[in-house]
PDB file of C-alpha atoms in Angstrom:
ATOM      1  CA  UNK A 105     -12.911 -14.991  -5.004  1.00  0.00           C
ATOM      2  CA  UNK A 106     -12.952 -14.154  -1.574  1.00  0.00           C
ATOM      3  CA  UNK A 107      -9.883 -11.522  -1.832  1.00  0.00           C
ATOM      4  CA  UNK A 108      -6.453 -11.759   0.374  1.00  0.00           C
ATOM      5  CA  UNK A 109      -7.112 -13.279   3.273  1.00  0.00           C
ATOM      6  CA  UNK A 110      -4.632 -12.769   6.246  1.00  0.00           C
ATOM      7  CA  UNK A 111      -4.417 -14.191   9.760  1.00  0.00           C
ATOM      8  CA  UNK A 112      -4.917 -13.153  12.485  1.00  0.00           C
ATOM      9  CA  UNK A 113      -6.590 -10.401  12.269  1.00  0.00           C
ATOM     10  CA  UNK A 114      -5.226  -8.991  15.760  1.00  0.00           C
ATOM     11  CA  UNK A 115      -1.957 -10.620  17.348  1.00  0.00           C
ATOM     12  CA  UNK A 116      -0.854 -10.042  20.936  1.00  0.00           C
ATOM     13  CA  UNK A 117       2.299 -11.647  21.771  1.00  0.00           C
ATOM     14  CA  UNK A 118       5.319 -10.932  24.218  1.00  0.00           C
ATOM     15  CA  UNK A 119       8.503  -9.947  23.137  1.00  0.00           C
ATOM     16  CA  UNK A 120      10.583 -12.368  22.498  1.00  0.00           C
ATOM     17  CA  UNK A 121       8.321 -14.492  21.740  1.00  0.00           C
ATOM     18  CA  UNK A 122       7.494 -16.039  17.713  1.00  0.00           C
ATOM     19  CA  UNK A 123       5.166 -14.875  15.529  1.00  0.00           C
ATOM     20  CA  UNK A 124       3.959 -16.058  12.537  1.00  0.00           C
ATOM     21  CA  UNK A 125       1.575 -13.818  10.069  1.00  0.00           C
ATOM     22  CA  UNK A 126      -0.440 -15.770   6.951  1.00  0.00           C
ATOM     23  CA  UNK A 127      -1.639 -14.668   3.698  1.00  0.00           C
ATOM     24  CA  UNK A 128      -3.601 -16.774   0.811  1.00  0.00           C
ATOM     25  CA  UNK A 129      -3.342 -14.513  -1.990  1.00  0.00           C
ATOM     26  CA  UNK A 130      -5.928 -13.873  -4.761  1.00  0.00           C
ATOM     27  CA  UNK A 131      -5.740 -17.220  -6.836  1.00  0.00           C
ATOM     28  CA  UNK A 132      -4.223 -16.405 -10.530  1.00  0.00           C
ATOM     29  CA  UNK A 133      -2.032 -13.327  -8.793  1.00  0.00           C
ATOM     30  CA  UNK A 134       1.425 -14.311  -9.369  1.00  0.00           C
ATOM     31  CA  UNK A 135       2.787 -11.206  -6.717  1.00  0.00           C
ATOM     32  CA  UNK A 136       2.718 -10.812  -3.587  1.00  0.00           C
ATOM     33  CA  UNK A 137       3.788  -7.910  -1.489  1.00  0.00           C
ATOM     34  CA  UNK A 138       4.018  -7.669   2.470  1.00  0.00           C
ATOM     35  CA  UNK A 139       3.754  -4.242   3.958  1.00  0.00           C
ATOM     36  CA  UNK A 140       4.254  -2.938   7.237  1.00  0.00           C
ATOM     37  CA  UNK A 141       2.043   0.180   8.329  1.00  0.00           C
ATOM     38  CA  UNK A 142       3.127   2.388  11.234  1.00  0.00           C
ATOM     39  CA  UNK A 143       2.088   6.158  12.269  1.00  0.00           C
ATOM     40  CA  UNK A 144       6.017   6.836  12.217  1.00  0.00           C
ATOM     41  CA  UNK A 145       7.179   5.133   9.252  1.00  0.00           C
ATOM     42  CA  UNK A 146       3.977   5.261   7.300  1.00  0.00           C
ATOM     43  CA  UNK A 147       3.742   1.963   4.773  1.00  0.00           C
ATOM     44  CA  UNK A 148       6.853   0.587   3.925  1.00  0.00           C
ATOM     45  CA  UNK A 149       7.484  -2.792   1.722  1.00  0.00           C
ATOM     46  CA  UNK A 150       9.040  -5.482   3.361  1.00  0.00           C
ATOM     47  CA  UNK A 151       9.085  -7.837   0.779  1.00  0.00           C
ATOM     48  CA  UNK A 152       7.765  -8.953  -2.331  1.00  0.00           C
ATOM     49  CA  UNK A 153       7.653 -11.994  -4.373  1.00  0.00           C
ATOM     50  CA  UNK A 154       6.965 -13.108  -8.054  1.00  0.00           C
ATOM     51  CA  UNK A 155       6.030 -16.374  -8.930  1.00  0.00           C
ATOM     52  CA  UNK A 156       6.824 -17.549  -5.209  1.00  0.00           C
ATOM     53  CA  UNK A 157      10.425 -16.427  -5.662  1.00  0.00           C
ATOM     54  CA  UNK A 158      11.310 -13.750  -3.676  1.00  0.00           C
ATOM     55  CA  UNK A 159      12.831 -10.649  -5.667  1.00  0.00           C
ATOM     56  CA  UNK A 160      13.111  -7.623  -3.390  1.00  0.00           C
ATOM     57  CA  UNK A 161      13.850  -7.934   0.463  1.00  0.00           C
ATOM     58  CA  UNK A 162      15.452  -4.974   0.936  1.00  0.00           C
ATOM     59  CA  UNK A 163      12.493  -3.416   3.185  1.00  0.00           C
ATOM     60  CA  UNK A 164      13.336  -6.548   5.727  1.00  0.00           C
ATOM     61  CA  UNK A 165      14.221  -4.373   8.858  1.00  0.00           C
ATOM     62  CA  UNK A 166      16.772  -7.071   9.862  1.00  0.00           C
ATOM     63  CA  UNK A 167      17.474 -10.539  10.317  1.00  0.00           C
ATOM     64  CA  UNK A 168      14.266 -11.517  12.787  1.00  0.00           C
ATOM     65  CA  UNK A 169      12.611 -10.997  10.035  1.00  0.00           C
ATOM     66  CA  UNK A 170      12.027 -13.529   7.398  1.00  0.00           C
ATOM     67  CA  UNK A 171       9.411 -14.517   4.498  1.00  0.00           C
ATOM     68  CA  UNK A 172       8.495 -17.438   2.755  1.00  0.00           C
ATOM     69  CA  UNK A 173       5.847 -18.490  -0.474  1.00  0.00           C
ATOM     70  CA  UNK A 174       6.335 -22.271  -0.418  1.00  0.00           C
ATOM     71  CA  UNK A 175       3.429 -22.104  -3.310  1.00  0.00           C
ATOM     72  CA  UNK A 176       1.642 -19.995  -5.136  1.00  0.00           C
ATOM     73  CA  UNK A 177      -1.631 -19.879  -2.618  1.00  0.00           C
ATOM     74  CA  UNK A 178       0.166 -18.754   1.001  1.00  0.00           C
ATOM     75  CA  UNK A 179       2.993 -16.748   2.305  1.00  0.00           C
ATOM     76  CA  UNK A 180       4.326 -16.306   5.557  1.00  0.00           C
ATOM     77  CA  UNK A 181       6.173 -13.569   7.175  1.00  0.00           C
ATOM     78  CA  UNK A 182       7.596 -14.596  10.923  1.00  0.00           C
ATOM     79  CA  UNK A 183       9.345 -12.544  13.603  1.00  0.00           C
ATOM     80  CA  UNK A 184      11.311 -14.314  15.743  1.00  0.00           C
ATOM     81  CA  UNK A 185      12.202 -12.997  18.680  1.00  0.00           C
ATOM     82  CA  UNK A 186       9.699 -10.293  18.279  1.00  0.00           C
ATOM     83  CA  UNK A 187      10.497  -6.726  19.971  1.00  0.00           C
ATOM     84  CA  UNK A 188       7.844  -3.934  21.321  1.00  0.00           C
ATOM     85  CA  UNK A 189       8.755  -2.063  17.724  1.00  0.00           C
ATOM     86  CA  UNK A 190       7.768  -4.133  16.154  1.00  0.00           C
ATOM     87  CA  UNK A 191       3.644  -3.469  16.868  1.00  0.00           C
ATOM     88  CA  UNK A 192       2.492  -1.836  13.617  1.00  0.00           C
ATOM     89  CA  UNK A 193      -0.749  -3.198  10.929  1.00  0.00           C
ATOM     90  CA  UNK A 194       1.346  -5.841   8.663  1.00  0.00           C
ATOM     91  CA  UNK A 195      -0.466  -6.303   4.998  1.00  0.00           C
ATOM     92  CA  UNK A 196      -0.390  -8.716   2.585  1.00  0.00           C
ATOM     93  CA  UNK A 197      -0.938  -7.482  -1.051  1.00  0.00           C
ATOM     94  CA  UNK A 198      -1.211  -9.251  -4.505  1.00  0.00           C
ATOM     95  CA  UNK A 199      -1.585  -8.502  -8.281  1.00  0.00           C
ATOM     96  CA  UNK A 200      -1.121 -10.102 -11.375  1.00  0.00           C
ATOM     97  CA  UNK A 201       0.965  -7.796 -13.495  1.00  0.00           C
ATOM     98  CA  UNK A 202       2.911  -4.182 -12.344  1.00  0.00           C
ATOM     99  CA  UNK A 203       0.239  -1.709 -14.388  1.00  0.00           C
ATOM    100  CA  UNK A 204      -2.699  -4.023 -12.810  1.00  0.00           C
ATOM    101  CA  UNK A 205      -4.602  -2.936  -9.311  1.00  0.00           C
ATOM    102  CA  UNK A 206      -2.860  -4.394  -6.144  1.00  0.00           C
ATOM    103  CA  UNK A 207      -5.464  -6.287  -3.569  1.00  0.00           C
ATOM    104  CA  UNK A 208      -5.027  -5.564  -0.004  1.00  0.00           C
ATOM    105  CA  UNK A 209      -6.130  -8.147   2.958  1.00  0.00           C
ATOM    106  CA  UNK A 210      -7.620  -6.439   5.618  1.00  0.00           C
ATOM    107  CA  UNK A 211      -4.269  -6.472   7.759  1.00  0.00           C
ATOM    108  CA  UNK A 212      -2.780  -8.016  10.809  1.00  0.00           C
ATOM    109  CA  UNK A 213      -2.546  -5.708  13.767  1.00  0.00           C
ATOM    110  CA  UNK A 214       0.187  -7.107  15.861  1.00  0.00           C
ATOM    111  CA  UNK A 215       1.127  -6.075  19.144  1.00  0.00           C
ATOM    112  CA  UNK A 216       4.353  -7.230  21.148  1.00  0.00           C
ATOM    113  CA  UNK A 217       4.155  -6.536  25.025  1.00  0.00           C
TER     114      UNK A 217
ATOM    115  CA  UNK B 201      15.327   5.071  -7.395  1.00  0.00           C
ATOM    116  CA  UNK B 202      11.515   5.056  -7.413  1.00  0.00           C
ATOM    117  CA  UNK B 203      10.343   7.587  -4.988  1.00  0.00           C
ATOM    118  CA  UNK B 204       6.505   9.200  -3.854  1.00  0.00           C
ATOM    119  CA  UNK B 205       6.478  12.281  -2.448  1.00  0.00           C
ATOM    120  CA  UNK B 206       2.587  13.400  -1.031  1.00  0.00           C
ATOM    121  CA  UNK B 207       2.689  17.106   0.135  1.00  0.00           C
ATOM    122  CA  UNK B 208       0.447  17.488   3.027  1.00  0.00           C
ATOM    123  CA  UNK B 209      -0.341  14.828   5.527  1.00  0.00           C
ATOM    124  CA  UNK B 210      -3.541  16.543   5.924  1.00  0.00           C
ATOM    125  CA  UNK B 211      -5.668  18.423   4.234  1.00  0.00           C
ATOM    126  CA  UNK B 212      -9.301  19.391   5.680  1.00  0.00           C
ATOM    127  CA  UNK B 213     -11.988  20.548   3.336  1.00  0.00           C
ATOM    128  CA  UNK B 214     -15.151  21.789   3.683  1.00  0.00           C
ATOM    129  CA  UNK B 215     -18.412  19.329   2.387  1.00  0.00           C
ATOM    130  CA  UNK B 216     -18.820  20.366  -1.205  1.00  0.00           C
ATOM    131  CA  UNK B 217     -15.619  22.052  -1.614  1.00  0.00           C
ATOM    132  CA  UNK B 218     -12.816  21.094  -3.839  1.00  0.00           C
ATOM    133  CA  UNK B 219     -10.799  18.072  -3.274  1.00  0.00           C
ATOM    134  CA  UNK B 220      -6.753  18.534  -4.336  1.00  0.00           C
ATOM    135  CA  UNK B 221      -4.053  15.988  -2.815  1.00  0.00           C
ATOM    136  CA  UNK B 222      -0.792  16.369  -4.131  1.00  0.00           C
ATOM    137  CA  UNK B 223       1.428  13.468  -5.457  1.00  0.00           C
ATOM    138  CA  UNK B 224       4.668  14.350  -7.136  1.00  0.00           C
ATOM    139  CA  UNK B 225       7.325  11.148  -7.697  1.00  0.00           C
ATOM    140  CA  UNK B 226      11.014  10.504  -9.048  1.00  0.00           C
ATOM    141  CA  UNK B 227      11.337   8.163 -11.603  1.00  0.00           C
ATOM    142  CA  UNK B 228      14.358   7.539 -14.687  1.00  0.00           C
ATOM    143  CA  UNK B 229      11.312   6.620 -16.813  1.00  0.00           C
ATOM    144  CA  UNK B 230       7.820   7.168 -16.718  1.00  0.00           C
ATOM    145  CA  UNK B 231       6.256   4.800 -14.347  1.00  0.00           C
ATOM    146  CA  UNK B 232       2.523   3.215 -13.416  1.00  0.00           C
ATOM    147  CA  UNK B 233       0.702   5.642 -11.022  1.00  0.00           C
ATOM    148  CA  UNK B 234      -2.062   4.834  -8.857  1.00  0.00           C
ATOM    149  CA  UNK B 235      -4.245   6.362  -5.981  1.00  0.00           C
ATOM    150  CA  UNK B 236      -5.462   4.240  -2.903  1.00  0.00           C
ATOM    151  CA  UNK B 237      -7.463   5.201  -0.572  1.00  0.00           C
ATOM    152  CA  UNK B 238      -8.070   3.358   3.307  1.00  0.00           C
ATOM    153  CA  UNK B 239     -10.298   3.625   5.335  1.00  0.00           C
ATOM    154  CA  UNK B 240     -10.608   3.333   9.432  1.00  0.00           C
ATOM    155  CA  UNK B 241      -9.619  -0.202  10.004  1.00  0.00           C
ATOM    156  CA  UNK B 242      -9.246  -1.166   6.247  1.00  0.00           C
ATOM    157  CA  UNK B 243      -6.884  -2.415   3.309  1.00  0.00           C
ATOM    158  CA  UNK B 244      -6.033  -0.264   0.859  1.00  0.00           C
ATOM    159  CA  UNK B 245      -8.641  -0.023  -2.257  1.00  0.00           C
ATOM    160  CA  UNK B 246      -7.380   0.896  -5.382  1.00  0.00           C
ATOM    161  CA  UNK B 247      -8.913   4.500  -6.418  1.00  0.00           C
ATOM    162  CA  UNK B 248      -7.413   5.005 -10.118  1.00  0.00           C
ATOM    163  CA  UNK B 249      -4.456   4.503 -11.975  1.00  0.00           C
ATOM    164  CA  UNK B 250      -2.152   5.603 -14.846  1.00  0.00           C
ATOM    165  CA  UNK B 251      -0.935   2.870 -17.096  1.00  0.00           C
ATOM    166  CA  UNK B 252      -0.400   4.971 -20.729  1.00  0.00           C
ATOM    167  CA  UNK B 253      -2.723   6.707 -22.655  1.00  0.00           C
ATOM    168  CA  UNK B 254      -4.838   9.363 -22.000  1.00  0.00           C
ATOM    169  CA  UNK B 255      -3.545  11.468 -18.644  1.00  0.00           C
ATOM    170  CA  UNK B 256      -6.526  12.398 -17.282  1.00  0.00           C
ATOM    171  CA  UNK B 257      -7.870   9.466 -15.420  1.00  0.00           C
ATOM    172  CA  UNK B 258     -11.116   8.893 -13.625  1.00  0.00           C
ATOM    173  CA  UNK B 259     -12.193   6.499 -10.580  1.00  0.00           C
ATOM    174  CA  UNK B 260     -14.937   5.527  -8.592  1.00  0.00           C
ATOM    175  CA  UNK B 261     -16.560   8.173  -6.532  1.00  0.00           C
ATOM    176  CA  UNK B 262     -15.935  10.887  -8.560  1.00  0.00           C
ATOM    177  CA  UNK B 263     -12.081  11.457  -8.457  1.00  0.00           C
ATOM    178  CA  UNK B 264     -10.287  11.593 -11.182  1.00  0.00           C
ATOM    179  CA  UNK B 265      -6.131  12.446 -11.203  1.00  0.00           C
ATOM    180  CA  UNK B 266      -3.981  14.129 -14.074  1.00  0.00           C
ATOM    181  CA  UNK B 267      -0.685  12.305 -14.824  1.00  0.00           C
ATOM    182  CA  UNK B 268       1.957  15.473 -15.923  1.00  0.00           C
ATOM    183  CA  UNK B 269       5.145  14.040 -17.016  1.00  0.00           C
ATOM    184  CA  UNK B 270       6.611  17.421 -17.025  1.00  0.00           C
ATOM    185  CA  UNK B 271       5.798  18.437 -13.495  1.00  0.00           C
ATOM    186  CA  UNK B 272       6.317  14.746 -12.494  1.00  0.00           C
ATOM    187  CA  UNK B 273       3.110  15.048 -10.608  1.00  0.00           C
ATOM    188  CA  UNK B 274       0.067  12.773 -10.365  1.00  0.00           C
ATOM    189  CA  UNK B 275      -2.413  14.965  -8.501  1.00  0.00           C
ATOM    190  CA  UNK B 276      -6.208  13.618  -7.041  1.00  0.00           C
ATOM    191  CA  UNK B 277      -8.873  15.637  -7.106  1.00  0.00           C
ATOM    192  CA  UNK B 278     -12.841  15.616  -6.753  1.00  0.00           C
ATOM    193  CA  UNK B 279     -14.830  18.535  -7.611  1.00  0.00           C
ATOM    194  CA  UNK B 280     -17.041  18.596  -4.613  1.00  0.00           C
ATOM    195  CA  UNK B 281     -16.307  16.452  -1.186  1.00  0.00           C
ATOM    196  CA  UNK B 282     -18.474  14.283   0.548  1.00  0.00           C
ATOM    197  CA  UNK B 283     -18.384  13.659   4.249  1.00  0.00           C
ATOM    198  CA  UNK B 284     -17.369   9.899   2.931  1.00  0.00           C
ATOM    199  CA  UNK B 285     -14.434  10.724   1.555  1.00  0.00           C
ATOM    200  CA  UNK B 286     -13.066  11.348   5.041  1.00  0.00           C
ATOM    201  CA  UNK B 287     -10.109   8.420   4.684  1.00  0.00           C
ATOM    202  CA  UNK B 288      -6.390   7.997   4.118  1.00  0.00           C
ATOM    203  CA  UNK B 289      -5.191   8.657   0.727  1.00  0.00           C
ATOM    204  CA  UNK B 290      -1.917   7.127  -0.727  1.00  0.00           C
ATOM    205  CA  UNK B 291      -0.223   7.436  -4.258  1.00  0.00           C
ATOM    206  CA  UNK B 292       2.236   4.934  -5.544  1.00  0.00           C
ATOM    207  CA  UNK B 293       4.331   4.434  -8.372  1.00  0.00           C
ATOM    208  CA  UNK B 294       5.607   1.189  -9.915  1.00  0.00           C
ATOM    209  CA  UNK B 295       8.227   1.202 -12.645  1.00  0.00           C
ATOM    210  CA  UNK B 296       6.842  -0.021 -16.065  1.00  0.00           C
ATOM    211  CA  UNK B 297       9.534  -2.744 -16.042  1.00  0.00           C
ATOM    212  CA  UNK B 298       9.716  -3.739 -12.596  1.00  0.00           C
ATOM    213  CA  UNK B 299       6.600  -5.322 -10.600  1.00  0.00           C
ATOM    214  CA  UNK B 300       7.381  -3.214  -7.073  1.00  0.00           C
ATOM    215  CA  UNK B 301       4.580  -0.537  -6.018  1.00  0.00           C
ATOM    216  CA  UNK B 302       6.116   1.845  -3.716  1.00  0.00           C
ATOM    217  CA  UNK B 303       3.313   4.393  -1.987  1.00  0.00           C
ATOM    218  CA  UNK B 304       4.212   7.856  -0.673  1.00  0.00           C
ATOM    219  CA  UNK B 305       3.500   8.512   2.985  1.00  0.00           C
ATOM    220  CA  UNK B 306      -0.546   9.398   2.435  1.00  0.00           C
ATOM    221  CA  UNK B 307      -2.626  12.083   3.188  1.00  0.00           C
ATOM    222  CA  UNK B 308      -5.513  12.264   6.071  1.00  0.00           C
ATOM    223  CA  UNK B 309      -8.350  13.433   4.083  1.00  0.00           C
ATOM    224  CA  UNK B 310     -10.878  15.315   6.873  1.00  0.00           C
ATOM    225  CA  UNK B 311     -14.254  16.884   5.580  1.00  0.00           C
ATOM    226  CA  UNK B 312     -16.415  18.899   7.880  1.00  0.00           C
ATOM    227  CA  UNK B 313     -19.680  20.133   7.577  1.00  0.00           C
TER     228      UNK B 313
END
């Protein structure tokens, strides 16, 4: 298996504008976690899901925000309109199980201008 | 509430010298425990972890962590540091009954020569 795979791997975009981040989880993983990573706020969970239903979205800074798992192999998460704050390292994690090891992707670094 | 607490953002060691990152966390029941490490442009790889058992645990490249329900402290160590271990280091907890891994703020591991 190739691992989590997010994209893009770097995003530039101007506020206000949309932006959508992807991640294919590890096939047989039936959770998948979003993170956001900042030098302020450290790693925070936005959201995570369990058998493509979200459970927890309390880590959703506010209603640009949203998340979606239409199936069991890809998950969105899209800002819209995105804000200069919003620029941090977003990751996409999964795991099958809460005592098993969570896989990171590598992370999307997203910059709004 | 599940909570991490990491004292030190960082510590710098000298190569060869002891390794000790502190991890302490607030839990109702005992929860999973892990230690992640990143590195420079990286996901986060999964170090060790405490499921049940024995509460001495041991991971790759030499660290190992002792889980200490009465201190409520997970702490990482390696006996002797390599210039390689210069990374970010994060503990997280997960409660045994509820699939959500929540990771303390992380400590910037430096080791000089």
């Amino acid at each position: 298996d190739a691992g989590v795979i997010q994209s893009p791997r770097h995003e530039v975009t101007e506020m206000g504008q949309e932006v959508t981040l992807r991640c294919k989880p590890i096939s047989g993983h039936n959770s998948l976690f979003w993170y956001r990573q900042t030098m302020m706020r450290g790693l925070e969970l936005l959201i995570y899901f369990n058998n493509n239903v979200p459970i927890d979205d309390s880590g959703m800074p506010e209603d640009r925000f949203s998340a979606k798992m239409p199936n069991a192999s890809f998950s969105t998460l899209k800002i819209q309109p995105s804000e200069p704050r919003d620029s941090a390292v977003y990751f996409c994690a999964s795991t099958f199980g809460g005592d098993t090891e969570a896989f990171f992707g590598q992370g999307t670094r997203l910059t709004v201008v | 509430a599940q909570s991490v607490t990491q004292l030190g953002s960082h510590v710098s060691v000298s190569e060869g010298a002891l390794v000790l990152l502190r991890c302490n966390y607030s839990s109702s029941v005992p929860p999973y425990l892990f230690w992640y490490v990143q590195y420079p442009n990286q996901g986060l790889q999964l170090l060790l972890k405490y499921t049940t058992g024995a509460t001495l645990v041991k991971g790759i490249n030499g660290f190992e962590a002792e889980f200490k329900k009465s201190e409520t402290s997970f702490h990482l160590t390696k006996p002797s540091a390599h210039m390689s271990d210069a990374a970010e280091y994060f503990c997280a907890v997960t409660p045994q009954n509820y699939n959500k891994l929540i990771f303390g703020a992380g400590t910037r591991l430096a080791v000089h020569p």
